[in-house]
């Protein structure tokens, strides 16, 4: 039996398709927000969405976010995302095979990668039915774990921010409060310590905290108290929505710069930070090292090129801060403006783009 995707017309999006394959139990949506700058790249998210509408809301928001992140990063990717409506405990190879067939129907206009509840073995299953999938760890030519590149980009954003708040990028004796010592947070902590910074850290994993105390000389802080540490920069590297109406009044930092996705719970929280005199570095500009790493894989992977490209996040942040001062706008508004300018500058992606996909 042949399964045909249903096109959902969504204003502002190039293509949104809903696809069901009842023989394997696949229900999924691919949203392409823009291919103005290149093929739409974004991860596959597996979640047990309560309704198709809830899945659609999420995929639309995420696809647009990917357009902005790639545009600000200055790479040749557009923005897209996909969701599979499924309880992650019920994942089966057949579902990913069928999903790969769906991806393949777009002839490379959408390139899939990993997101929430999707592992490299799942991507290997997708790869059996489409070549438009990147970021599979362990596969020859793969970009592997993006965390070192994300950490490098975040560190470069920290340098640019320190210049704003302290007039120099010298980290010696500067104070940083890091939330989350996982793949990216740990690397950032190490870089900061090497530069002579003082660290306060928290993590829900007690062994990460012990390690930071013994190996990095960091001061471990229990849970929520991290918000109240008097420091130069608060560095969120764990989860999203941590900048909200209850945490912002507690902050005693001059700036927030971290790799965590979607740090602001609402747009109003960007304004709240500003009212408290706290400089907020837009997360999607700071943490674009992850998508940069995937883009370099698309071109032919070389980690040194990925790190070099992530270094340019410093220049992007300088531009954002410079324009924010000049135009009297929040840095997050300027980052959005830069993305929109770039997206508007180039239109149309060659229809035969599959020829360009490796
Ligand atoms: P990770 O899972 O390796 O690390 C997250 C760490 O945060 C873990 O040590 C976890 O124990 C800790 N944690 C979770 N909840 C916490 C809480 N409430 N308080 C304190 N600590 C908590 O993830 P990662 O790859 O290091 O990514 C960190 C963040 O950066 C995530 O938001 C991720 O989406 C984002 N990000 C990562 C990359 C990348 O390349 N890995 C790229 C872009 C964005």
CSV table of C-alpha atoms and ligand atoms in Angstrom, one decimal:
chain,number,residue,atom,x,y,z
A,1,UNK,CA,0.0,0.0,0.0
A,2,UNK,CA,1.3,3.5,-0.9
A,3,UNK,CA,0.9,6.2,1.8
A,4,UNK,CA,0.5,9.7,0.6
A,5,UNK,CA,1.3,12.7,2.8
A,6,UNK,CA,-1.4,15.3,3.5
A,7,UNK,CA,-0.3,18.9,2.9
A,8,UNK,CA,-1.2,21.3,5.6
A,9,UNK,CA,-1.4,24.9,4.4
A,10,UNK,CA,0.3,27.1,7.0
A,11,UNK,CA,0.9,30.8,6.2
A,12,UNK,CA,4.6,31.7,6.5
A,13,UNK,CA,5.8,28.2,6.0
A,14,UNK,CA,7.0,26.7,2.7
A,15,UNK,CA,5.7,23.2,3.2
A,16,UNK,CA,4.1,21.3,6.1
A,17,UNK,CA,3.2,17.7,5.6
A,18,UNK,CA,1.4,15.2,7.8
A,19,UNK,CA,2.2,11.6,7.1
A,20,UNK,CA,0.7,8.4,8.5
A,21,UNK,CA,1.7,4.8,7.8
A,22,UNK,CA,-0.9,2.8,9.6
A,23,UNK,CA,0.8,-0.6,8.8
A,24,UNK,CA,3.7,0.4,11.2
A,25,UNK,CA,2.0,2.9,13.4
A,26,UNK,CA,3.8,6.0,12.1
A,27,UNK,CA,2.2,9.4,12.6
A,28,UNK,CA,4.5,12.3,11.8
A,29,UNK,CA,4.8,15.9,10.6
A,30,UNK,CA,7.6,17.6,8.7
A,31,UNK,CA,7.6,21.4,8.7
A,32,UNK,CA,9.8,23.4,6.4
A,33,UNK,CA,9.8,27.0,7.4
A,34,UNK,CA,12.3,28.3,4.9
A,35,UNK,CA,14.8,27.1,2.3
A,36,UNK,CA,15.9,30.6,1.4
A,37,UNK,CA,19.4,30.0,2.6
A,38,UNK,CA,19.7,26.3,1.9
A,39,UNK,CA,18.0,22.9,2.6
A,40,UNK,CA,15.9,23.0,5.8
A,41,UNK,CA,17.7,21.1,8.5
A,42,UNK,CA,16.4,20.2,11.9
A,43,UNK,CA,16.1,17.3,14.2
A,44,UNK,CA,13.4,14.6,14.6
A,45,UNK,CA,11.5,14.8,17.9
A,46,UNK,CA,9.6,11.8,19.3
A,47,UNK,CA,7.0,12.7,21.8
A,48,UNK,CA,3.5,11.3,22.8
A,49,UNK,CA,1.7,14.5,21.8
A,50,UNK,CA,-1.9,14.4,23.0
A,51,UNK,CA,-3.2,15.6,19.7
A,52,UNK,CA,-2.1,16.2,16.1
A,53,UNK,CA,-2.7,19.9,16.7
A,54,UNK,CA,-0.3,19.9,19.7
A,55,UNK,CA,2.3,18.2,17.5
A,56,UNK,CA,1.7,20.7,14.7
A,57,UNK,CA,2.2,23.7,17.1
A,58,UNK,CA,5.5,22.3,18.4
A,59,UNK,CA,6.9,21.4,14.9
A,60,UNK,CA,6.0,24.8,13.5
A,61,UNK,CA,7.6,26.7,16.4
A,62,UNK,CA,10.8,24.5,16.2
A,63,UNK,CA,11.1,24.8,12.4
A,64,UNK,CA,11.0,28.6,12.5
A,65,UNK,CA,13.5,28.6,15.3
A,66,UNK,CA,15.9,26.5,13.2
A,67,UNK,CA,15.6,29.1,10.3
A,68,UNK,CA,16.6,31.8,12.7
A,69,UNK,CA,19.4,29.9,14.3
A,70,UNK,CA,21.0,28.9,11.0
A,71,UNK,CA,20.5,32.3,9.5
A,72,UNK,CA,22.2,34.0,12.5
A,73,UNK,CA,25.0,31.4,12.4
A,74,UNK,CA,25.6,32.4,8.8
A,75,UNK,CA,25.4,28.9,7.4
A,76,UNK,CA,23.8,27.5,4.2
A,77,UNK,CA,20.9,25.8,5.9
A,78,UNK,CA,17.2,26.8,6.0
A,79,UNK,CA,14.9,25.8,8.9
A,80,UNK,CA,12.9,22.7,9.3
A,81,UNK,CA,11.9,20.2,11.9
A,82,UNK,CA,10.0,16.9,12.2
A,83,UNK,CA,7.9,15.2,14.9
A,84,UNK,CA,6.8,11.7,15.4
A,85,UNK,CA,3.7,11.3,17.5
A,86,UNK,CA,4.8,8.3,19.6
A,87,UNK,CA,5.5,7.2,23.2
A,88,UNK,CA,9.3,6.9,23.0
A,89,UNK,CA,9.1,3.6,24.9
A,90,UNK,CA,7.3,2.2,21.9
A,91,UNK,CA,10.0,3.1,19.3
A,92,UNK,CA,10.5,0.3,16.7
A,93,UNK,CA,12.9,0.2,13.7
A,94,UNK,CA,9.9,-0.1,11.2
A,95,UNK,CA,8.7,3.3,12.4
A,96,UNK,CA,12.0,4.9,11.5
A,97,UNK,CA,12.2,3.1,8.2
A,98,UNK,CA,8.7,4.5,7.3
A,99,UNK,CA,9.8,7.9,8.5
A,100,UNK,CA,12.9,7.8,6.3
A,101,UNK,CA,10.6,7.1,3.3
A,102,UNK,CA,8.6,10.3,4.3
A,103,UNK,CA,11.8,12.3,4.5
A,104,UNK,CA,12.9,11.0,1.1
A,105,UNK,CA,9.7,12.3,-0.6
A,106,UNK,CA,11.1,15.8,-0.1
A,107,UNK,CA,14.2,15.1,-2.2
A,108,UNK,CA,16.6,16.8,0.2
A,109,UNK,CA,14.5,19.9,0.9
A,110,UNK,CA,14.4,18.7,4.5
A,111,UNK,CA,17.5,17.1,6.1
A,112,UNK,CA,16.8,15.2,9.3
A,113,UNK,CA,19.0,14.9,12.4
A,114,UNK,CA,18.7,14.0,16.1
A,115,UNK,CA,16.5,15.7,18.6
A,116,UNK,CA,14.6,14.7,21.7
A,117,UNK,CA,14.1,10.9,22.3
A,118,UNK,CA,16.0,10.0,19.1
A,119,UNK,CA,19.3,8.1,19.3
A,120,UNK,CA,22.0,7.3,16.8
A,121,UNK,CA,20.7,3.7,16.3
A,122,UNK,CA,17.2,5.3,15.5
A,123,UNK,CA,18.9,7.5,12.9
A,124,UNK,CA,20.7,4.5,11.4
A,125,UNK,CA,17.2,3.0,10.8
A,126,UNK,CA,16.1,6.3,9.1
A,127,UNK,CA,19.3,6.1,6.9
A,128,UNK,CA,18.1,2.7,5.5
A,129,UNK,CA,15.4,4.5,3.6
A,130,UNK,CA,16.8,8.0,3.0
A,131,UNK,CA,20.2,9.6,2.7
A,132,UNK,CA,18.9,12.9,3.9
A,133,UNK,CA,19.9,12.4,7.5
A,134,UNK,CA,23.0,13.8,9.3
A,135,UNK,CA,24.7,13.6,12.7
A,136,UNK,CA,24.8,9.8,13.2
A,137,UNK,CA,27.5,9.2,15.7
A,138,UNK,CA,30.0,6.4,14.8
A,139,UNK,CA,29.2,6.5,11.0
A,140,UNK,CA,32.2,7.4,8.7
A,141,UNK,CA,32.2,11.1,7.9
A,142,UNK,CA,29.8,11.9,10.7
A,143,UNK,CA,30.2,15.0,12.7
A,144,UNK,CA,29.7,13.0,15.9
A,145,UNK,CA,29.0,14.7,19.2
A,146,UNK,CA,28.4,18.4,18.6
A,147,UNK,CA,29.1,19.4,22.2
A,148,UNK,CA,32.7,20.5,21.8
A,149,UNK,CA,31.7,22.9,19.0
A,150,UNK,CA,28.7,24.2,21.0
A,151,UNK,CA,31.0,24.8,24.0
A,152,UNK,CA,33.5,26.6,21.8
A,153,UNK,CA,30.8,28.9,20.4
A,154,UNK,CA,29.4,29.6,23.9
A,155,UNK,CA,32.9,30.4,25.2
A,156,UNK,CA,33.3,32.9,22.3
A,157,UNK,CA,29.9,34.5,23.2
A,158,UNK,CA,31.1,34.7,26.8
A,159,UNK,CA,34.2,36.6,25.6
A,160,UNK,CA,32.1,39.1,23.6
A,161,UNK,CA,29.8,39.6,26.6
A,162,UNK,CA,32.6,40.1,29.0
A,163,UNK,CA,33.9,42.9,26.8
A,164,UNK,CA,30.4,44.5,27.1
A,165,UNK,CA,30.0,44.2,30.8
A,166,UNK,CA,33.6,44.5,32.0
A,167,UNK,CA,35.4,46.3,29.1
A,168,UNK,CA,37.8,43.4,28.5
A,169,UNK,CA,37.7,39.7,27.7
A,170,UNK,CA,40.0,38.9,30.6
A,171,UNK,CA,38.4,36.1,32.6
A,172,UNK,CA,40.9,36.2,35.5
A,173,UNK,CA,39.0,36.3,38.9
A,174,UNK,CA,35.7,36.9,37.1
A,175,UNK,CA,32.8,34.9,38.6
A,176,UNK,CA,30.6,32.5,36.7
A,177,UNK,CA,27.6,30.5,37.9
A,178,UNK,CA,27.0,27.5,35.7
A,179,UNK,CA,23.7,25.5,35.8
A,180,UNK,CA,24.2,22.0,34.3
A,181,UNK,CA,27.6,20.2,33.9
A,182,UNK,CA,26.7,17.9,31.1
A,183,UNK,CA,28.3,17.5,27.7
A,184,UNK,CA,28.5,21.3,27.0
A,185,UNK,CA,28.5,22.7,30.5
A,186,UNK,CA,31.5,20.7,31.6
A,187,UNK,CA,33.5,21.8,28.6
A,188,UNK,CA,32.7,25.4,29.3
A,189,UNK,CA,33.6,25.0,32.9
A,190,UNK,CA,37.0,23.6,32.0
A,191,UNK,CA,37.6,26.5,29.5
A,192,UNK,CA,36.7,29.1,32.1
A,193,UNK,CA,38.9,27.6,34.8
A,194,UNK,CA,41.8,27.5,32.3
A,195,UNK,CA,41.3,31.2,31.9
A,196,UNK,CA,41.5,31.9,35.6
A,197,UNK,CA,37.8,32.3,36.3
A,198,UNK,CA,36.0,31.4,39.6
A,199,UNK,CA,33.1,29.0,39.3
A,200,UNK,CA,30.0,28.2,41.2
A,201,UNK,CA,28.2,25.2,39.7
A,202,UNK,CA,25.0,23.2,40.1
A,203,UNK,CA,23.6,20.0,38.6
A,204,UNK,CA,20.9,17.5,39.6
A,205,UNK,CA,23.6,14.8,39.3
A,206,UNK,CA,25.7,14.9,42.5
A,207,UNK,CA,28.7,13.0,41.0
A,208,UNK,CA,29.1,15.9,38.4
A,209,UNK,CA,29.2,18.3,41.3
A,210,UNK,CA,31.8,16.3,43.2
A,211,UNK,CA,33.9,16.1,40.1
A,212,UNK,CA,33.7,19.8,39.5
A,213,UNK,CA,34.8,20.4,43.1
A,214,UNK,CA,37.8,18.1,42.9
A,215,UNK,CA,38.9,18.6,39.3
A,216,UNK,CA,38.0,22.2,38.7
A,217,UNK,CA,38.1,23.8,42.2
A,218,UNK,CA,34.5,24.9,41.6
A,219,UNK,CA,32.1,25.7,44.5
A,220,UNK,CA,29.0,23.3,44.4
A,221,UNK,CA,25.7,25.0,45.0
A,222,UNK,CA,22.5,23.1,45.8
A,223,UNK,CA,19.8,23.4,43.1
A,224,UNK,CA,17.9,26.7,42.9
A,225,UNK,CA,20.5,28.6,44.9
A,226,UNK,CA,22.5,29.0,41.7
A,227,UNK,CA,20.2,31.9,40.7
A,228,UNK,CA,21.2,33.9,43.8
A,229,UNK,CA,25.0,33.7,43.3
A,230,UNK,CA,26.6,37.1,43.0
A,231,UNK,CA,28.6,36.8,39.8
A,232,UNK,CA,29.5,38.4,36.5
A,233,UNK,CA,27.7,35.9,34.3
A,234,UNK,CA,25.0,33.2,34.9
A,235,UNK,CA,25.6,30.4,32.4
A,236,UNK,CA,22.5,28.2,31.9
A,237,UNK,CA,23.5,24.8,30.4
A,238,UNK,CA,20.8,22.5,31.5
A,239,UNK,CA,17.1,23.0,30.5
A,240,UNK,CA,14.9,25.7,29.0
A,241,UNK,CA,12.5,28.3,30.5
A,242,UNK,CA,14.7,28.9,33.5
A,243,UNK,CA,14.5,32.7,33.0
A,244,UNK,CA,11.1,33.5,34.2
A,245,UNK,CA,9.1,35.7,36.6
A,246,UNK,CA,10.2,33.8,39.7
A,247,UNK,CA,13.9,33.4,38.8
A,248,UNK,CA,14.7,36.7,37.3
A,249,UNK,CA,14.2,38.8,40.5
A,250,UNK,CA,16.6,36.4,42.3
A,251,UNK,CA,19.5,36.9,39.8
A,252,UNK,CA,22.6,38.7,41.0
A,253,UNK,CA,24.6,38.6,37.8
A,254,UNK,CA,25.5,41.2,35.1
A,255,UNK,CA,24.8,39.0,32.1
A,256,UNK,CA,23.2,35.6,31.1
A,257,UNK,CA,25.1,33.6,28.5
A,258,UNK,CA,24.5,29.9,28.1
A,259,UNK,CA,24.0,27.0,25.7
A,260,UNK,CA,20.6,25.9,27.0
A,261,UNK,CA,17.8,26.1,24.4
A,262,UNK,CA,14.8,28.4,24.9
A,263,UNK,CA,16.0,30.0,28.1
A,264,UNK,CA,13.3,32.7,28.2
A,265,UNK,CA,10.0,31.3,29.5
A,266,UNK,CA,8.2,34.1,27.6
A,267,UNK,CA,9.2,37.1,25.5
A,268,UNK,CA,8.3,39.3,28.5
A,269,UNK,CA,11.2,37.7,30.4
A,270,UNK,CA,13.7,39.3,28.0
A,271,UNK,CA,12.3,42.7,29.0
A,272,UNK,CA,12.3,41.7,32.7
A,273,UNK,CA,16.0,41.0,32.5
A,274,UNK,CA,16.6,44.3,30.8
A,275,UNK,CA,14.7,46.1,33.5
A,276,UNK,CA,17.0,44.6,36.0
A,277,UNK,CA,20.0,45.8,34.0
A,278,UNK,CA,21.0,42.2,33.1
A,279,UNK,CA,22.4,41.7,29.6
A,280,UNK,CA,20.9,38.6,27.9
A,281,UNK,CA,22.8,36.9,25.1
A,282,UNK,CA,20.2,35.4,22.7
A,283,UNK,CA,20.5,31.6,23.2
A,284,UNK,CA,19.9,30.7,19.6
A,285,UNK,CA,23.0,32.8,18.6
A,286,UNK,CA,25.1,31.5,21.5
A,287,UNK,CA,24.4,27.8,21.0
A,288,UNK,CA,24.5,27.6,17.2
A,289,UNK,CA,27.7,25.5,17.4
A,290,UNK,CA,25.5,22.4,17.2
A,291,UNK,CA,23.9,23.3,13.9
A,292,UNK,CA,27.2,24.6,12.6
A,293,UNK,CA,28.7,21.2,13.3
A,294,UNK,CA,26.0,19.5,11.3
A,295,UNK,CA,26.4,21.9,8.4
A,296,UNK,CA,30.1,21.2,8.3
A,297,UNK,CA,29.2,17.5,8.1
A,298,UNK,CA,27.0,18.3,5.1
A,299,UNK,CA,29.9,19.9,3.4
A,300,UNK,CA,32.4,17.2,4.3
A,301,UNK,CA,33.3,17.0,8.0
A,302,UNK,CA,36.4,18.5,9.4
A,303,UNK,CA,36.2,19.4,13.1
A,304,UNK,CA,38.8,22.2,12.8
A,305,UNK,CA,36.5,23.9,10.3
A,306,UNK,CA,33.5,23.5,12.6
A,307,UNK,CA,35.4,25.0,15.5
A,308,UNK,CA,36.6,27.9,13.3
A,309,UNK,CA,33.1,28.6,12.2
A,310,UNK,CA,31.9,28.5,15.8
A,311,UNK,CA,34.6,31.1,16.6
A,312,UNK,CA,32.7,33.5,14.4
A,313,UNK,CA,29.9,33.5,17.1
A,314,UNK,CA,32.2,36.1,18.8
A,315,UNK,CA,31.8,38.5,15.8
A,316,UNK,CA,28.0,37.8,15.6
A,317,UNK,CA,27.7,38.7,19.3
A,318,UNK,CA,29.7,41.9,18.8
A,319,UNK,CA,27.4,42.9,15.9
A,320,UNK,CA,24.3,42.1,18.0
A,321,UNK,CA,25.5,44.1,21.0
A,322,UNK,CA,26.7,47.0,18.8
A,323,UNK,CA,23.4,47.3,16.9
A,324,UNK,CA,21.4,46.8,20.1
A,325,UNK,CA,23.1,49.9,21.7
A,326,UNK,CA,22.8,51.9,18.5
A,327,UNK,CA,19.1,51.1,17.9
A,328,UNK,CA,18.2,51.0,21.6
A,329,UNK,CA,16.7,47.5,21.2
A,330,UNK,CA,17.2,44.3,23.2
A,331,UNK,CA,20.0,42.0,21.8
A,332,UNK,CA,17.4,39.3,21.2
A,333,UNK,CA,15.4,41.7,19.0
A,334,UNK,CA,18.5,42.4,17.0
A,335,UNK,CA,19.4,38.7,16.6
A,336,UNK,CA,15.9,38.2,15.2
A,337,UNK,CA,16.3,41.2,12.9
A,338,UNK,CA,19.7,39.8,11.6
A,339,UNK,CA,18.0,36.5,10.9
A,340,UNK,CA,15.1,38.1,9.2
A,341,UNK,CA,17.3,40.3,7.0
A,342,UNK,CA,19.3,37.3,5.9
A,343,UNK,CA,16.2,35.2,5.2
A,344,UNK,CA,14.7,38.0,3.2
A,345,UNK,CA,17.9,38.6,1.3
A,346,UNK,CA,17.9,35.4,-0.6
A,347,UNK,CA,14.8,33.6,-2.0
A,348,UNK,CA,14.2,30.2,-3.6
A,349,UNK,CA,16.2,27.1,-3.3
A,350,UNK,CA,17.0,25.1,-6.5
A,351,UNK,CA,14.2,22.5,-7.0
A,352,UNK,CA,16.8,19.9,-7.8
A,353,UNK,CA,18.6,20.4,-4.5
A,354,UNK,CA,18.8,16.6,-3.9
A,355,UNK,CA,21.8,16.6,-6.2
A,356,UNK,CA,23.6,18.7,-3.6
A,357,UNK,CA,23.0,16.4,-0.8
A,358,UNK,CA,25.7,14.0,0.1
B,1,LIG,P1,23.4,17.1,28.8
B,1,LIG,O1,22.2,16.3,29.0
B,1,LIG,O2,24.7,16.4,28.5
B,1,LIG,O3,23.6,18.0,30.1
B,1,LIG,C1,22.6,18.6,30.8
B,1,LIG,C2,23.1,18.6,32.3
B,1,LIG,O4,22.2,19.4,33.0
B,1,LIG,C3,23.1,17.3,32.9
B,1,LIG,O5,24.4,17.1,33.6
B,1,LIG,C4,21.9,17.2,33.9
B,1,LIG,O6,22.1,16.4,35.0
B,1,LIG,C5,21.8,18.7,34.2
B,1,LIG,N1,20.5,19.2,34.6
B,1,LIG,C6,19.3,18.8,34.1
B,1,LIG,N2,18.3,19.5,34.8
B,1,LIG,C7,18.9,20.3,35.6
B,1,LIG,C8,18.5,21.2,36.6
B,1,LIG,N3,17.2,21.5,36.7
B,1,LIG,N4,19.4,21.9,37.3
B,1,LIG,C9,20.7,21.7,37.2
B,1,LIG,N5,21.2,20.8,36.3
B,1,LIG,C10,20.3,20.1,35.6
B,1,LIG,O7,23.0,18.2,27.7
B,1,LIG,P2,24.0,19.1,26.8
B,1,LIG,O8,24.3,18.4,25.5
B,1,LIG,O9,25.2,19.5,27.6
B,1,LIG,O10,23.1,20.3,26.5
B,1,LIG,C11,22.8,21.3,27.5
B,1,LIG,C12,21.8,22.3,27.0
B,1,LIG,O11,22.3,22.9,25.8
B,1,LIG,C13,20.4,21.7,26.5
B,1,LIG,O12,19.4,22.6,26.8
B,1,LIG,C14,20.6,21.5,25.0
B,1,LIG,O13,19.3,21.4,24.4
B,1,LIG,C15,21.4,22.7,24.7
B,1,LIG,N6,22.2,22.5,23.5
B,1,LIG,C16,23.1,21.6,23.4
B,1,LIG,C17,23.9,21.5,22.2
B,1,LIG,C18,24.9,20.4,22.1
B,1,LIG,O14,25.7,20.5,21.1
B,1,LIG,N7,25.0,19.4,23.0
B,1,LIG,C19,23.6,22.3,21.1
B,1,LIG,C20,22.7,23.3,21.2
B,1,LIG,C21,21.9,23.4,22.4
